[in-house]
Amino acid sequence: MNTTPQSHAAPAYSADVMVVGAGPAGLFTVFELGLLGLSAVVVDALPKPGGQLAALYPDKPIYDVPALRQCTGHELVQRLLDQIQPFATQWALGQAVTAFAPLEGESTPGLQVQLGNALTHRVKALVIAAGVGAFAHRQLECPDLAPLRGLSVLTADAGLTPALEGRRVVVAGGDEVAIDTALAAQALGAASVHLLHRREALDATDDALGRLAATPSVVRLIGQITQAQRQGDALKGLCISRAGQADVWHQADVLIECLGLLPQLGPLAEWGLAMHKKQIRVSPEHMATSVANVYAVGDMAHYPGKRKLIVSAFHEATLAAYAVAERVLGGAVPFEYTTASARLQARLGVVKA
């Protein structure tokens, strides 16, 4: 595959390093880069920072982060975001890297990177901290819905707008996100709201189930969508099938899919990087990949003795940041401690420069 980005679009970001992935590994990479005086732009396919911790396990306790006896995924992400606050981090959320190529004829080596919005960006290095891959929304297996996605068929992070007022809404899903989405749609003034799940039981906390029970205007539907009726780009109805019962057509203007997220390697598998199964091979001393100026940290990185732990990702982020800094600055980086270095403290904003 040709990984060369198109060059017709002007760069939208001005940063030294592009970090792909906004999970703990990516966020701590931004911190280490900032300490070394390098700016970063963070790219993530999800609409908010946090990676799989925020997307899949926001409320589950974590017990193996140094100095924290216990914290949730959400709390850890918030702490990491607070830690990088002193640095002018740029964000490209809801985007994915589709291609990259070495910069030609430049005095400083670097990369030209293209995102899914077709904009190209020049950076001095790329750090891949994509965890288990980019997350995509799971979709219902009903071919009739394909032409309506993004129009009448939405996802939870895009579907909750005032435009739901007066609309007949069906929310497909059986977890807490689906329940909260249905309740939010009702609060936005939808004409009707139905929560559709293939089973009677819902996978949600007692608190969420209690909120649903306290809102009788949100009506449960049991079954699966097998067909959809549309008029142009407008959804008109859904065929609900349930084992042992006749199919039922249900009127609907909007369908919101809340079916969880699915990790995918996506274009990353076609970038020409040396791979180990679904991980990127790196040198353990620098976290460098087989492609110049491209590094990998976190769950996506592989080397002998690799352990997929958050604490390991923090160490890898530090090694990668120092390797990037040495390459960008053209020599060894002075080793300094934050407890004693006025320069580092100034970058952190704890003392004046």
mmCIF file of C-alpha atoms in Angstrom:
data_model
loop_
_atom_site.group_PDB
_atom_site.id
_atom_site.type_symbol
_atom_site.label_atom_id
_atom_site.label_comp_id
_atom_site.label_asym_id
_atom_site.label_seq_id
_atom_site.Cartn_x
_atom_site.Cartn_y
_atom_site.Cartn_z
ATOM 1 C CA MET A 1 0.000 0.000 0.000
ATOM 2 C CA ASN A 2 1.152 3.542 -0.721
ATOM 3 C CA THR A 3 1.533 5.279 2.640
ATOM 4 C CA THR A 4 2.428 8.672 1.180
ATOM 5 C CA PRO A 5 -0.014 11.367 2.371
ATOM 6 C CA GLN A 6 -1.571 13.688 -0.157
ATOM 7 C CA SER A 7 0.100 17.093 0.041
ATOM 8 C CA HIS A 8 -2.600 19.422 -1.219
ATOM 9 C CA ALA A 9 -3.870 20.452 2.218
ATOM 10 C CA ALA A 10 -1.980 22.890 4.424
ATOM 11 C CA PRO A 11 -0.820 21.699 7.858
ATOM 12 C CA ALA A 12 -3.304 22.490 10.629
ATOM 13 C CA TYR A 13 -1.054 21.755 13.615
ATOM 14 C CA SER A 14 2.310 23.124 14.631
ATOM 15 C CA ALA A 15 3.938 20.583 16.947
ATOM 16 C CA ASP A 16 7.227 18.732 17.227
ATOM 17 C CA VAL A 17 5.705 15.296 17.768
ATOM 18 C CA MET A 18 2.440 13.588 16.881
ATOM 19 C CA VAL A 19 1.243 11.093 19.502
ATOM 20 C CA VAL A 20 -1.273 8.569 18.186
ATOM 21 C CA GLY A 21 -3.498 7.476 21.055
ATOM 22 C CA ALA A 22 -4.892 9.427 24.016
ATOM 23 C CA GLY A 23 -4.786 6.631 26.586
ATOM 24 C CA PRO A 24 -2.431 6.571 29.600
ATOM 25 C CA ALA A 25 0.614 5.690 27.462
ATOM 26 C CA GLY A 26 -0.053 8.546 25.049
ATOM 27 C CA LEU A 27 -0.832 11.090 27.753
ATOM 28 C CA PHE A 28 2.311 10.295 29.729
ATOM 29 C CA THR A 29 4.324 10.489 26.513
ATOM 30 C CA VAL A 30 3.023 14.053 26.120
ATOM 31 C CA PHE A 31 4.169 14.812 29.673
ATOM 32 C CA GLU A 32 7.689 13.477 29.122
ATOM 33 C CA LEU A 33 7.970 15.295 25.792
ATOM 34 C CA GLY A 34 6.851 18.507 27.469
ATOM 35 C CA LEU A 35 9.499 18.161 30.169
ATOM 36 C CA LEU A 36 12.090 17.905 27.401
ATOM 37 C CA GLY A 37 10.786 21.045 25.703
ATOM 38 C CA LEU A 38 8.944 19.335 22.835
ATOM 39 C CA SER A 39 5.365 20.137 21.844
ATOM 40 C CA ALA A 40 2.822 17.479 20.915
ATOM 41 C CA VAL A 41 -0.417 16.995 19.034
ATOM 42 C CA VAL A 42 -2.494 14.008 20.149
ATOM 43 C CA VAL A 43 -4.591 12.071 17.650
ATOM 44 C CA ASP A 44 -7.293 9.632 18.722
ATOM 45 C CA ALA A 45 -10.216 8.028 16.930
ATOM 46 C CA LEU A 46 -12.407 8.530 19.998
ATOM 47 C CA PRO A 47 -14.063 11.914 20.633
ATOM 48 C CA LYS A 48 -12.426 12.408 24.055
ATOM 49 C CA PRO A 49 -9.114 11.518 25.729
ATOM 50 C CA GLY A 50 -8.623 8.382 27.795
ATOM 51 C CA GLY A 51 -8.346 5.509 25.331
ATOM 52 C CA GLN A 52 -9.795 2.149 26.316
ATOM 53 C CA LEU A 53 -9.758 3.120 30.019
ATOM 54 C CA ALA A 54 -12.238 5.917 29.406
ATOM 55 C CA ALA A 55 -14.181 4.064 26.721
ATOM 56 C CA LEU A 56 -14.503 0.620 28.302
ATOM 57 C CA TYR A 57 -13.544 0.763 31.986
ATOM 58 C CA PRO A 58 -14.180 4.284 33.303
ATOM 59 C CA ASP A 59 -15.615 3.118 36.633
ATOM 60 C CA LYS A 60 -13.596 -0.046 37.248
ATOM 61 C CA PRO A 61 -10.981 0.172 40.016
ATOM 62 C CA ILE A 62 -7.265 -0.001 39.186
ATOM 63 C CA TYR A 63 -4.879 -1.156 41.911
ATOM 64 C CA ASP A 64 -1.412 -1.251 40.310
ATOM 65 C CA VAL A 65 -0.575 2.386 39.551
ATOM 66 C CA PRO A 66 2.361 3.589 41.703
ATOM 67 C CA ALA A 67 1.431 5.751 44.717
ATOM 68 C CA LEU A 68 -2.302 5.206 44.135
ATOM 69 C CA ARG A 69 -3.777 2.416 46.233
ATOM 70 C CA GLN A 70 -6.910 2.527 44.110
ATOM 71 C CA CYS A 71 -8.356 4.716 41.379
ATOM 72 C CA THR A 72 -10.856 4.336 38.572
ATOM 73 C CA GLY A 73 -9.994 4.563 34.904
ATOM 74 C CA HIS A 74 -11.723 7.938 34.763
ATOM 75 C CA GLU A 75 -9.754 9.238 37.747
ATOM 76 C CA LEU A 76 -6.435 8.119 36.269
ATOM 77 C CA VAL A 77 -7.197 9.810 32.962
ATOM 78 C CA GLN A 78 -8.157 13.035 34.746
ATOM 79 C CA ARG A 79 -4.904 12.966 36.739
ATOM 80 C CA LEU A 80 -2.874 12.468 33.559
ATOM 81 C CA LEU A 81 -4.717 15.310 31.820
ATOM 82 C CA ASP A 82 -4.048 17.555 34.805
ATOM 83 C CA GLN A 83 -0.372 16.583 34.674
ATOM 84 C CA ILE A 84 0.016 17.762 31.065
ATOM 85 C CA GLN A 85 -1.915 20.984 31.640
ATOM 86 C CA PRO A 86 1.279 23.129 31.751
ATOM 87 C CA PHE A 87 2.046 22.179 28.153
ATOM 88 C CA ALA A 88 0.249 23.568 25.110
ATOM 89 C CA THR A 89 -1.016 20.195 23.953
ATOM 90 C CA GLN A 90 -3.002 20.200 20.720
ATOM 91 C CA TRP A 91 -5.792 17.700 20.098
ATOM 92 C CA ALA A 92 -7.092 15.970 16.980
ATOM 93 C CA LEU A 93 -9.889 13.880 18.490
ATOM 94 C CA GLY A 94 -12.288 11.845 16.397
ATOM 95 C CA GLN A 95 -9.479 11.482 13.857
ATOM 96 C CA ALA A 96 -7.162 8.688 12.736
ATOM 97 C CA VAL A 97 -3.797 8.666 11.002
ATOM 98 C CA THR A 98 -4.290 7.228 7.523
ATOM 99 C CA ALA A 99 -0.802 7.605 6.024
ATOM 100 C CA PHE A 100 2.661 9.013 6.586
ATOM 101 C CA ALA A 101 5.919 9.451 4.679
ATOM 102 C CA PRO A 102 9.403 10.887 5.314
ATOM 103 C CA LEU A 103 9.818 14.589 4.634
ATOM 104 C CA GLU A 104 11.870 15.109 1.502
ATOM 105 C CA GLY A 105 14.524 17.800 1.178
ATOM 106 C CA GLU A 106 14.242 19.021 4.765
ATOM 107 C CA SER A 107 17.242 19.981 6.897
ATOM 108 C CA THR A 108 15.656 18.307 9.938
ATOM 109 C CA PRO A 109 14.384 14.728 9.446
ATOM 110 C CA GLY A 110 10.693 14.284 10.029
ATOM 111 C CA LEU A 111 7.422 12.985 8.709
ATOM 112 C CA GLN A 112 4.444 14.180 6.747
ATOM 113 C CA VAL A 113 1.331 12.670 8.295
ATOM 114 C CA GLN A 114 -2.191 12.557 6.915
ATOM 115 C CA LEU A 115 -5.317 12.278 9.039
ATOM 116 C CA GLY A 116 -8.738 11.020 8.054
ATOM 117 C CA ASN A 117 -9.899 14.589 7.393
ATOM 118 C CA ALA A 118 -7.335 14.723 4.516
ATOM 119 C CA LEU A 119 -5.236 17.413 6.221
ATOM 120 C CA THR A 120 -1.486 16.809 6.241
ATOM 121 C CA HIS A 121 0.795 17.703 9.122
ATOM 122 C CA ARG A 122 4.552 17.987 9.391
ATOM 123 C CA VAL A 123 6.105 16.618 12.566
ATOM 124 C CA LYS A 124 9.602 15.642 13.611
ATOM 125 C CA ALA A 125 8.526 12.278 15.026
ATOM 126 C CA LEU A 126 5.510 10.019 15.440
ATOM 127 C CA VAL A 127 4.842 8.070 18.653
ATOM 128 C CA ILE A 128 2.233 5.325 18.353
ATOM 129 C CA ALA A 129 0.458 4.743 21.672
ATOM 130 C CA ALA A 130 -2.652 3.196 20.196
ATOM 131 C CA GLY A 131 -3.225 0.492 22.815
ATOM 132 C CA VAL A 132 -4.995 -2.431 21.170
ATOM 133 C CA GLY A 133 -5.844 -0.302 18.131
ATOM 134 C CA ALA A 134 -8.283 2.412 17.155
ATOM 135 C CA PHE A 135 -11.769 1.985 18.578
ATOM 136 C CA ALA A 136 -14.755 1.887 16.256
ATOM 137 C CA HIS A 137 -18.403 1.726 17.252
ATOM 138 C CA ARG A 138 -19.996 -1.709 16.965
ATOM 139 C CA GLN A 139 -22.854 -1.675 14.488
ATOM 140 C CA LEU A 140 -26.036 -3.665 14.096
ATOM 141 C CA GLU A 141 -25.812 -6.335 11.406
ATOM 142 C CA CYS A 142 -28.670 -5.045 9.308
ATOM 143 C CA PRO A 143 -27.758 -4.020 5.726
ATOM 144 C CA ASP A 144 -30.781 -1.716 5.485
ATOM 145 C CA LEU A 145 -29.183 0.614 8.046
ATOM 146 C CA ALA A 146 -25.945 1.245 6.143
ATOM 147 C CA PRO A 147 -27.237 4.124 3.935
ATOM 148 C CA LEU A 148 -28.680 5.851 7.002
ATOM 149 C CA ARG A 149 -25.590 5.894 9.232
ATOM 150 C CA GLY A 150 -24.633 9.441 10.117
ATOM 151 C CA LEU A 151 -28.099 10.634 9.070
ATOM 152 C CA SER A 152 -30.925 8.851 10.889
ATOM 153 C CA VAL A 153 -28.730 6.142 12.457
ATOM 154 C CA LEU A 154 -26.371 7.678 15.000
ATOM 155 C CA THR A 155 -23.996 6.795 17.826
ATOM 156 C CA ALA A 156 -24.348 7.916 21.434
ATOM 157 C CA ASP A 157 -21.541 10.479 21.215
ATOM 158 C CA ALA A 158 -23.102 12.093 18.123
ATOM 159 C CA GLY A 159 -26.807 11.506 18.557
ATOM 160 C CA LEU A 160 -27.759 13.520 21.632
ATOM 161 C CA THR A 161 -28.701 16.910 20.224
ATOM 162 C CA PRO A 162 -31.739 19.207 20.478
ATOM 163 C CA ALA A 163 -32.690 17.893 17.016
ATOM 164 C CA LEU A 164 -34.196 14.866 18.803
ATOM 165 C CA GLU A 165 -37.088 17.013 19.998
ATOM 166 C CA GLY A 166 -40.347 15.678 18.615
ATOM 167 C CA ARG A 167 -38.661 12.628 17.041
ATOM 168 C CA ARG A 168 -39.450 8.948 17.591
ATOM 169 C CA VAL A 169 -36.201 7.553 18.977
ATOM 170 C CA VAL A 170 -35.023 3.968 19.380
ATOM 171 C CA VAL A 171 -31.844 3.319 21.368
ATOM 172 C CA ALA A 172 -30.222 -0.058 20.650
ATOM 173 C CA GLY A 173 -28.095 -1.459 23.469
ATOM 174 C CA GLY A 174 -28.248 -3.121 26.850
ATOM 175 C CA ASP A 175 -25.657 -1.419 29.040
ATOM 176 C CA GLU A 176 -25.488 1.699 31.168
ATOM 177 C CA VAL A 177 -24.493 3.871 28.203
ATOM 178 C CA ALA A 178 -27.637 2.785 26.369
ATOM 179 C CA ILE A 179 -29.803 3.518 29.401
ATOM 180 C CA ASP A 180 -28.268 6.965 29.902
ATOM 181 C CA THR A 181 -28.660 7.720 26.194
ATOM 182 C CA ALA A 182 -32.336 6.768 26.270
ATOM 183 C CA LEU A 183 -32.940 8.907 29.350
ATOM 184 C CA ALA A 184 -31.083 11.835 27.777
ATOM 185 C CA ALA A 185 -33.136 11.538 24.578
ATOM 186 C CA GLN A 186 -36.307 11.639 26.647
ATOM 187 C CA ALA A 187 -35.045 14.732 28.494
ATOM 188 C CA LEU A 188 -34.336 16.443 25.157
ATOM 189 C CA GLY A 189 -38.017 16.242 24.263
ATOM 190 C CA ALA A 190 -38.211 13.218 21.976
ATOM 191 C CA ALA A 191 -41.776 12.324 21.039
ATOM 192 C CA SER A 192 -41.130 8.744 22.147
ATOM 193 C CA VAL A 193 -38.116 6.757 23.340
ATOM 194 C CA HIS A 194 -37.736 2.981 23.200
ATOM 195 C CA LEU A 195 -34.769 1.034 24.561
ATOM 196 C CA LEU A 196 -34.141 -2.032 22.410
ATOM 197 C CA HIS A 197 -32.075 -5.014 23.556
ATOM 198 C CA ARG A 198 -32.021 -8.612 22.401
ATOM 199 C CA ARG A 199 -32.520 -9.927 25.949
ATOM 200 C CA GLU A 200 -34.714 -9.045 28.900
ATOM 201 C CA ALA A 201 -31.735 -8.587 31.238
ATOM 202 C CA LEU A 202 -29.645 -5.422 30.995
ATOM 203 C CA ASP A 203 -25.934 -5.228 31.830
ATOM 204 C CA ALA A 204 -26.029 -2.141 34.024
ATOM 205 C CA THR A 205 -25.587 -1.030 37.615
ATOM 206 C CA ASP A 206 -28.477 -1.015 40.071
ATOM 207 C CA ASP A 207 -28.370 2.780 40.009
ATOM 208 C CA ALA A 208 -28.830 2.894 36.229
ATOM 209 C CA LEU A 209 -31.597 0.297 36.346
ATOM 210 C CA GLY A 210 -33.310 2.340 39.053
ATOM 211 C CA ARG A 211 -33.179 5.491 36.931
ATOM 212 C CA LEU A 212 -34.680 3.589 34.018
ATOM 213 C CA ALA A 213 -37.455 2.159 36.189
ATOM 214 C CA ALA A 214 -38.224 5.664 37.454
ATOM 215 C CA THR A 215 -38.775 6.888 33.882
ATOM 216 C CA PRO A 216 -41.743 4.915 32.511
ATOM 217 C CA SER A 217 -41.826 7.082 29.389
ATOM 218 C CA VAL A 218 -38.757 5.146 28.193
ATOM 219 C CA VAL A 219 -40.286 1.872 26.983
ATOM 220 C CA ARG A 220 -38.410 -1.419 26.672
ATOM 221 C CA LEU A 221 -38.340 -3.440 23.433
ATOM 222 C CA ILE A 222 -36.989 -7.004 23.322
ATOM 223 C CA GLY A 223 -35.588 -8.385 20.081
ATOM 224 C CA GLN A 224 -33.263 -7.596 17.190
ATOM 225 C CA ILE A 225 -33.550 -5.298 14.180
ATOM 226 C CA THR A 226 -33.711 -7.330 10.978
ATOM 227 C CA GLN A 227 -35.023 -4.753 8.495
ATOM 228 C CA ALA A 228 -35.426 -0.998 8.195
ATOM 229 C CA GLN A 229 -37.848 1.110 6.202
ATOM 230 C CA ARG A 230 -36.672 4.456 4.868
ATOM 231 C CA GLN A 231 -37.790 7.294 2.674
ATOM 232 C CA GLY A 232 -34.722 8.802 1.043
ATOM 233 C CA ASP A 233 -32.298 9.577 3.853
ATOM 234 C CA ALA A 234 -35.021 9.415 6.493
ATOM 235 C CA LEU A 235 -35.668 6.409 8.704
ATOM 236 C CA LYS A 236 -39.344 5.495 8.941
ATOM 237 C CA GLY A 237 -39.547 2.148 10.690
ATOM 238 C CA LEU A 238 -37.710 -0.855 12.113
ATOM 239 C CA CYS A 239 -38.623 -4.526 11.937
ATOM 240 C CA ILE A 240 -38.110 -6.124 15.360
ATOM 241 C CA SER A 241 -37.669 -9.907 15.441
ATOM 242 C CA ARG A 242 -37.912 -12.029 18.571
ATOM 243 C CA ALA A 243 -37.589 -15.795 18.801
ATOM 244 C CA GLY A 244 -40.941 -17.557 18.930
ATOM 245 C CA GLN A 245 -42.914 -14.430 18.068
ATOM 246 C CA ALA A 246 -44.100 -12.732 14.904
ATOM 247 C CA ASP A 247 -42.014 -9.867 13.545
ATOM 248 C CA VAL A 248 -43.249 -6.409 14.537
ATOM 249 C CA TRP A 249 -42.717 -3.158 12.613
ATOM 250 C CA HIS A 250 -41.978 -0.221 14.893
ATOM 251 C CA GLN A 251 -42.190 3.412 13.768
ATOM 252 C CA ALA A 252 -38.941 5.332 14.284
ATOM 253 C CA ASP A 253 -37.289 8.524 13.046
ATOM 254 C CA VAL A 254 -33.911 8.071 14.753
ATOM 255 C CA LEU A 255 -31.921 4.996 15.771
ATOM 256 C CA ILE A 256 -29.019 5.456 18.202
ATOM 257 C CA GLU A 257 -26.601 2.511 18.367
ATOM 258 C CA CYS A 258 -25.023 1.964 21.809
ATOM 259 C CA LEU A 259 -23.359 -1.386 21.256
ATOM 260 C CA GLY A 260 -19.909 -0.756 22.660
ATOM 261 C CA LEU A 261 -16.580 -0.313 20.928
ATOM 262 C CA LEU A 262 -14.447 -2.658 18.849
ATOM 263 C CA PRO A 263 -10.637 -2.264 18.652
ATOM 264 C CA GLN A 264 -9.200 -2.406 15.143
ATOM 265 C CA LEU A 265 -5.659 -2.099 13.789
ATOM 266 C CA GLY A 266 -7.026 -0.205 10.794
ATOM 267 C CA PRO A 267 -4.454 1.463 8.497
ATOM 268 C CA LEU A 268 -1.692 0.855 11.050
ATOM 269 C CA ALA A 269 -1.275 -2.712 9.788
ATOM 270 C CA GLU A 270 -0.435 -1.353 6.322
ATOM 271 C CA TRP A 271 2.244 1.177 7.284
ATOM 272 C CA GLY A 272 5.201 -1.122 6.634
ATOM 273 C CA LEU A 273 6.148 -1.432 10.311
ATOM 274 C CA ALA A 274 7.745 -4.681 11.490
ATOM 275 C CA MET A 275 5.028 -6.497 13.443
ATOM 276 C CA HIS A 276 4.772 -9.283 16.013
ATOM 277 C CA LYS A 277 1.253 -10.652 15.594
ATOM 278 C CA LYS A 278 -0.836 -7.510 16.221
ATOM 279 C CA GLN A 279 1.902 -5.535 17.972
ATOM 280 C CA ILE A 280 4.686 -3.321 16.638
ATOM 281 C CA ARG A 281 8.249 -4.529 17.124
ATOM 282 C CA VAL A 282 10.421 -1.948 18.896
ATOM 283 C CA SER A 283 13.934 -1.680 20.279
ATOM 284 C CA PRO A 284 13.554 -1.877 24.076
ATOM 285 C CA GLU A 285 16.175 0.809 24.734
ATOM 286 C CA HIS A 286 14.574 3.524 22.559
ATOM 287 C CA MET A 287 11.109 2.174 21.642
ATOM 288 C CA ALA A 288 12.027 2.841 18.010
ATOM 289 C CA THR A 289 10.175 0.934 15.298
ATOM 290 C CA SER A 290 11.588 -0.345 12.018
ATOM 291 C CA VAL A 291 10.704 3.004 10.381
ATOM 292 C CA ALA A 292 12.850 6.070 11.064
ATOM 293 C CA ASN A 293 11.303 8.715 13.354
ATOM 294 C CA VAL A 294 8.436 6.399 14.328
ATOM 295 C CA TYR A 295 8.208 5.017 17.875
ATOM 296 C CA ALA A 296 5.678 2.852 19.716
ATOM 297 C CA VAL A 297 4.770 2.570 23.406
ATOM 298 C CA GLY A 298 2.106 0.896 25.517
ATOM 299 C CA ASP A 299 0.135 -2.224 24.626
ATOM 300 C CA MET A 300 0.875 -1.759 20.922
ATOM 301 C CA ALA A 301 4.655 -2.109 21.430
ATOM 302 C CA HIS A 302 6.416 -5.491 21.523
ATOM 303 C CA TYR A 303 9.905 -6.446 22.692
ATOM 304 C CA PRO A 304 11.325 -9.453 24.593
ATOM 305 C CA GLY A 305 9.951 -9.572 28.127
ATOM 306 C CA LYS A 306 7.111 -7.148 27.380
ATOM 307 C CA ARG A 307 4.448 -6.782 30.090
ATOM 308 C CA LYS A 308 1.169 -5.105 29.181
ATOM 309 C CA LEU A 309 0.875 -2.974 32.299
ATOM 310 C CA ILE A 310 0.173 0.722 32.763
ATOM 311 C CA VAL A 311 3.394 1.137 34.743
ATOM 312 C CA SER A 312 5.329 -0.457 31.863
ATOM 313 C CA ALA A 313 3.738 2.013 29.445
ATOM 314 C CA PHE A 314 4.909 4.939 31.586
ATOM 315 C CA HIS A 315 8.500 3.646 31.448
ATOM 316 C CA GLU A 316 8.261 3.110 27.684
ATOM 317 C CA ALA A 317 6.893 6.633 27.226
ATOM 318 C CA THR A 318 9.931 8.025 29.056
ATOM 319 C CA LEU A 319 12.376 6.057 26.895
ATOM 320 C CA ALA A 320 10.605 7.117 23.699
ATOM 321 C CA ALA A 321 10.504 10.789 24.710
ATOM 322 C CA TYR A 322 14.239 10.871 25.410
ATOM 323 C CA ALA A 323 14.988 9.085 22.135
ATOM 324 C CA VAL A 324 12.832 11.561 20.215
ATOM 325 C CA ALA A 325 14.452 14.520 21.969
ATOM 326 C CA GLU A 326 17.964 13.281 21.188
ATOM 327 C CA ARG A 327 17.066 12.855 17.533
ATOM 328 C CA VAL A 328 15.273 16.209 17.244
ATOM 329 C CA LEU A 329 17.915 18.162 19.173
ATOM 330 C CA GLY A 330 20.778 16.385 17.466
ATOM 331 C CA GLY A 331 22.604 15.130 20.541
ATOM 332 C CA ALA A 332 22.446 13.905 24.098
ATOM 333 C CA VAL A 333 19.743 15.426 26.290
ATOM 334 C CA PRO A 334 20.936 16.758 29.673
ATOM 335 C CA PHE A 335 19.599 14.528 32.432
ATOM 336 C CA GLU A 336 17.791 16.584 35.054
ATOM 337 C CA TYR A 337 15.527 15.963 38.039
ATOM 338 C CA THR A 338 12.285 17.880 38.496
ATOM 339 C CA THR A 339 13.168 18.318 42.182
ATOM 340 C CA ALA A 340 16.285 20.345 41.371
ATOM 341 C CA SER A 341 16.090 21.677 37.808
ATOM 342 C CA ALA A 342 14.874 25.258 37.496
ATOM 343 C CA ARG A 343 14.404 24.675 33.765
ATOM 344 C CA LEU A 344 12.067 21.717 34.277
ATOM 345 C CA GLN A 345 10.210 23.507 37.056
ATOM 346 C CA ALA A 346 9.713 26.490 34.761
ATOM 347 C CA ARG A 347 8.275 24.227 32.071
ATOM 348 C CA LEU A 348 5.925 22.780 34.675
ATOM 349 C CA GLY A 349 4.921 26.265 35.780
ATOM 350 C CA VAL A 350 5.971 25.788 39.408
ATOM 351 C CA VAL A 351 8.627 28.536 39.184
ATOM 352 C CA LYS A 352 9.065 31.460 36.821
ATOM 353 C CA ALA A 353 11.404 30.987 33.875
#
